[in-house]
């Protein structure tokens, strides 16, 4: 009986630690050092020339980019910058954005969507 209880406790502890390792303690993107991107055109041309190389440089890394807002979607808490960068925000970080307003954001780079021809960034925050 004691052996079964010990096995159960060890199994639960391993399961809990495994869960915390895989899903707990997410990254704090706002406090991470960002790769500064000079313009949407520069990063877009990097992906046009060599997508594999650009993915190695930017994929799943925190990037900082600035540009003009071309579209605001309050339903999905997202904006489109210079018509090429889709940036999504957590609901708590989404602000009242206006089209044609300049903005500087920081977030995790997800990749290039060749179907929509957009660069995707999530977990964005506004840099003032």
PDB file of C-alpha atoms in Angstrom:
ATOM      1  CA  UNK A   1       0.000   0.000   0.000  1.00  0.00           C
ATOM      2  CA  UNK A   2       2.790   2.450   0.925  1.00  0.00           C
ATOM      3  CA  UNK A   3       4.592   1.532  -2.284  1.00  0.00           C
ATOM      4  CA  UNK A   4       1.506   2.439  -4.365  1.00  0.00           C
ATOM      5  CA  UNK A   5       1.146   5.768  -2.573  1.00  0.00           C
ATOM      6  CA  UNK A   6       4.829   6.553  -3.125  1.00  0.00           C
ATOM      7  CA  UNK A   7       4.561   5.702  -6.832  1.00  0.00           C
ATOM      8  CA  UNK A   8       1.453   7.878  -7.131  1.00  0.00           C
ATOM      9  CA  UNK A   9       3.145  10.853  -5.412  1.00  0.00           C
ATOM     10  CA  UNK A  10       6.254  10.543  -7.602  1.00  0.00           C
ATOM     11  CA  UNK A  11       4.088  10.259 -10.727  1.00  0.00           C
ATOM     12  CA  UNK A  12       2.103  13.388  -9.771  1.00  0.00           C
ATOM     13  CA  UNK A  13       5.281  15.350  -8.985  1.00  0.00           C
ATOM     14  CA  UNK A  14       6.851  14.428 -12.339  1.00  0.00           C
ATOM     15  CA  UNK A  15       3.608  15.299 -14.126  1.00  0.00           C
ATOM     16  CA  UNK A  16       3.370  18.667 -12.379  1.00  0.00           C
ATOM     17  CA  UNK A  17       6.994  19.564 -13.103  1.00  0.00           C
ATOM     18  CA  UNK A  18       6.617  18.495 -16.725  1.00  0.00           C
ATOM     19  CA  UNK A  19       3.522  20.643 -17.113  1.00  0.00           C
ATOM     20  CA  UNK A  20       5.266  23.680 -15.584  1.00  0.00           C
ATOM     21  CA  UNK A  21       8.257  23.141 -17.850  1.00  0.00           C
ATOM     22  CA  UNK A  22       6.159  22.948 -21.015  1.00  0.00           C
ATOM     23  CA  UNK A  23       3.406  25.468 -20.322  1.00  0.00           C
ATOM     24  CA  UNK A  24       4.273  27.554 -17.282  1.00  0.00           C
ATOM     25  CA  UNK A  25       6.300  30.685 -16.830  1.00  0.00           C
ATOM     26  CA  UNK A  26       5.854  32.197 -20.285  1.00  0.00           C
ATOM     27  CA  UNK A  27       8.265  34.701 -21.720  1.00  0.00           C
ATOM     28  CA  UNK A  28       7.954  38.372 -20.869  1.00  0.00           C
ATOM     29  CA  UNK A  29       8.402  39.834 -24.347  1.00  0.00           C
ATOM     30  CA  UNK A  30       8.069  43.429 -23.161  1.00  0.00           C
ATOM     31  CA  UNK A  31      11.222  43.184 -21.036  1.00  0.00           C
ATOM     32  CA  UNK A  32      13.381  41.321 -23.578  1.00  0.00           C
ATOM     33  CA  UNK A  33      15.991  43.086 -25.693  1.00  0.00           C
ATOM     34  CA  UNK A  34      14.641  43.590 -29.207  1.00  0.00           C
ATOM     35  CA  UNK A  35      16.187  43.352 -32.649  1.00  0.00           C
ATOM     36  CA  UNK A  36      15.634  46.819 -34.110  1.00  0.00           C
ATOM     37  CA  UNK A  37      14.284  46.873 -37.642  1.00  0.00           C
ATOM     38  CA  UNK A  38      14.915  50.080 -39.543  1.00  0.00           C
ATOM     39  CA  UNK A  39      11.794  49.870 -41.705  1.00  0.00           C
ATOM     40  CA  UNK A  40       9.136  47.499 -42.940  1.00  0.00           C
ATOM     41  CA  UNK A  41      10.700  47.683 -46.396  1.00  0.00           C
ATOM     42  CA  UNK A  42      14.086  46.481 -45.121  1.00  0.00           C
ATOM     43  CA  UNK A  43      12.765  43.368 -43.383  1.00  0.00           C
ATOM     44  CA  UNK A  44      10.355  42.670 -46.227  1.00  0.00           C
ATOM     45  CA  UNK A  45      13.218  42.738 -48.739  1.00  0.00           C
ATOM     46  CA  UNK A  46      15.225  40.340 -46.536  1.00  0.00           C
ATOM     47  CA  UNK A  47      12.371  37.836 -46.734  1.00  0.00           C
ATOM     48  CA  UNK A  48      12.029  38.374 -50.485  1.00  0.00           C
ATOM     49  CA  UNK A  49      15.723  37.648 -51.071  1.00  0.00           C
ATOM     50  CA  UNK A  50      16.217  34.667 -48.747  1.00  0.00           C
ATOM     51  CA  UNK A  51      13.326  33.549 -46.549  1.00  0.00           C
ATOM     52  CA  UNK A  52      15.279  30.751 -44.817  1.00  0.00           C
ATOM     53  CA  UNK A  53      18.063  33.102 -43.755  1.00  0.00           C
ATOM     54  CA  UNK A  54      15.616  35.771 -42.587  1.00  0.00           C
ATOM     55  CA  UNK A  55      13.712  33.180 -40.553  1.00  0.00           C
ATOM     56  CA  UNK A  56      16.937  32.208 -38.770  1.00  0.00           C
ATOM     57  CA  UNK A  57      17.515  35.846 -37.906  1.00  0.00           C
ATOM     58  CA  UNK A  58      14.028  36.853 -36.752  1.00  0.00           C
ATOM     59  CA  UNK A  59      11.781  33.837 -36.076  1.00  0.00           C
ATOM     60  CA  UNK A  60      10.500  33.677 -32.474  1.00  0.00           C
ATOM     61  CA  UNK A  61      12.685  36.636 -31.487  1.00  0.00           C
ATOM     62  CA  UNK A  62      11.545  39.974 -30.105  1.00  0.00           C
ATOM     63  CA  UNK A  63      11.630  42.713 -32.736  1.00  0.00           C
ATOM     64  CA  UNK A  64      11.045  46.445 -32.618  1.00  0.00           C
ATOM     65  CA  UNK A  65       9.538  48.145 -35.636  1.00  0.00           C
ATOM     66  CA  UNK A  66       8.001  51.499 -36.420  1.00  0.00           C
ATOM     67  CA  UNK A  67       5.782  52.723 -39.188  1.00  0.00           C
ATOM     68  CA  UNK A  68       2.427  54.170 -40.142  1.00  0.00           C
ATOM     69  CA  UNK A  69      -0.791  52.392 -39.165  1.00  0.00           C
ATOM     70  CA  UNK A  70      -2.748  51.513 -42.287  1.00  0.00           C
ATOM     71  CA  UNK A  71      -5.538  49.483 -40.693  1.00  0.00           C
ATOM     72  CA  UNK A  72      -6.995  49.034 -37.187  1.00  0.00           C
ATOM     73  CA  UNK A  73      -9.052  45.976 -36.216  1.00  0.00           C
ATOM     74  CA  UNK A  74     -10.541  46.436 -32.750  1.00  0.00           C
ATOM     75  CA  UNK A  75     -12.309  43.047 -32.903  1.00  0.00           C
ATOM     76  CA  UNK A  76      -9.028  41.125 -33.061  1.00  0.00           C
ATOM     77  CA  UNK A  77      -6.918  43.718 -31.184  1.00  0.00           C
ATOM     78  CA  UNK A  78      -4.568  44.131 -34.125  1.00  0.00           C
ATOM     79  CA  UNK A  79      -3.146  46.729 -36.463  1.00  0.00           C
ATOM     80  CA  UNK A  80      -1.515  46.666 -39.877  1.00  0.00           C
ATOM     81  CA  UNK A  81       1.657  48.728 -40.212  1.00  0.00           C
ATOM     82  CA  UNK A  82       2.657  50.087 -43.625  1.00  0.00           C
ATOM     83  CA  UNK A  83       0.307  47.513 -45.184  1.00  0.00           C
ATOM     84  CA  UNK A  84       2.896  44.786 -44.568  1.00  0.00           C
ATOM     85  CA  UNK A  85       3.237  44.045 -40.850  1.00  0.00           C
ATOM     86  CA  UNK A  86       0.318  42.471 -38.982  1.00  0.00           C
ATOM     87  CA  UNK A  87       0.727  43.196 -35.258  1.00  0.00           C
ATOM     88  CA  UNK A  88      -1.583  41.645 -32.674  1.00  0.00           C
ATOM     89  CA  UNK A  89      -1.883  42.785 -29.078  1.00  0.00           C
ATOM     90  CA  UNK A  90      -3.191  41.288 -25.874  1.00  0.00           C
ATOM     91  CA  UNK A  91      -6.489  42.893 -24.993  1.00  0.00           C
ATOM     92  CA  UNK A  92      -4.894  44.696 -22.037  1.00  0.00           C
ATOM     93  CA  UNK A  93      -2.157  46.217 -24.264  1.00  0.00           C
ATOM     94  CA  UNK A  94      -4.418  47.320 -27.129  1.00  0.00           C
ATOM     95  CA  UNK A  95      -4.905  51.077 -27.330  1.00  0.00           C
ATOM     96  CA  UNK A  96      -7.071  53.451 -29.289  1.00  0.00           C
ATOM     97  CA  UNK A  97      -5.065  53.498 -32.504  1.00  0.00           C
ATOM     98  CA  UNK A  98      -5.878  55.714 -35.457  1.00  0.00           C
ATOM     99  CA  UNK A  99      -5.104  55.081 -39.097  1.00  0.00           C
ATOM    100  CA  UNK A 100      -2.234  57.144 -40.562  1.00  0.00           C
ATOM    101  CA  UNK A 101      -0.735  57.484 -37.076  1.00  0.00           C
ATOM    102  CA  UNK A 102       2.961  56.666 -36.593  1.00  0.00           C
ATOM    103  CA  UNK A 103       3.661  53.949 -34.063  1.00  0.00           C
ATOM    104  CA  UNK A 104       6.636  52.065 -32.652  1.00  0.00           C
ATOM    105  CA  UNK A 105       5.954  48.555 -31.352  1.00  0.00           C
ATOM    106  CA  UNK A 106       7.814  45.621 -29.889  1.00  0.00           C
ATOM    107  CA  UNK A 107       6.707  41.981 -30.059  1.00  0.00           C
ATOM    108  CA  UNK A 108       7.549  38.380 -30.962  1.00  0.00           C
ATOM    109  CA  UNK A 109       8.163  37.765 -34.643  1.00  0.00           C
ATOM    110  CA  UNK A 110       6.063  34.827 -35.900  1.00  0.00           C
ATOM    111  CA  UNK A 111       7.066  34.739 -39.539  1.00  0.00           C
ATOM    112  CA  UNK A 112       6.120  35.643 -43.054  1.00  0.00           C
ATOM    113  CA  UNK A 113       2.676  34.769 -44.374  1.00  0.00           C
ATOM    114  CA  UNK A 114       3.236  34.332 -48.111  1.00  0.00           C
ATOM    115  CA  UNK A 115      -0.481  33.943 -48.793  1.00  0.00           C
ATOM    116  CA  UNK A 116      -1.319  37.415 -47.456  1.00  0.00           C
ATOM    117  CA  UNK A 117       2.223  38.724 -48.063  1.00  0.00           C
ATOM    118  CA  UNK A 118       2.433  40.030 -44.494  1.00  0.00           C
ATOM    119  CA  UNK A 119       4.899  39.724 -41.649  1.00  0.00           C
ATOM    120  CA  UNK A 120       3.281  38.563 -38.410  1.00  0.00           C
ATOM    121  CA  UNK A 121       4.120  39.823 -34.913  1.00  0.00           C
ATOM    122  CA  UNK A 122       2.228  38.964 -31.717  1.00  0.00           C
ATOM    123  CA  UNK A 123       2.353  39.898 -28.021  1.00  0.00           C
ATOM    124  CA  UNK A 124       2.970  43.492 -29.064  1.00  0.00           C
ATOM    125  CA  UNK A 125       3.422  46.479 -26.809  1.00  0.00           C
ATOM    126  CA  UNK A 126       3.713  50.131 -27.776  1.00  0.00           C
ATOM    127  CA  UNK A 127       7.079  51.799 -27.215  1.00  0.00           C
ATOM    128  CA  UNK A 128       6.823  55.458 -26.288  1.00  0.00           C
TER     129      UNK A 128
END
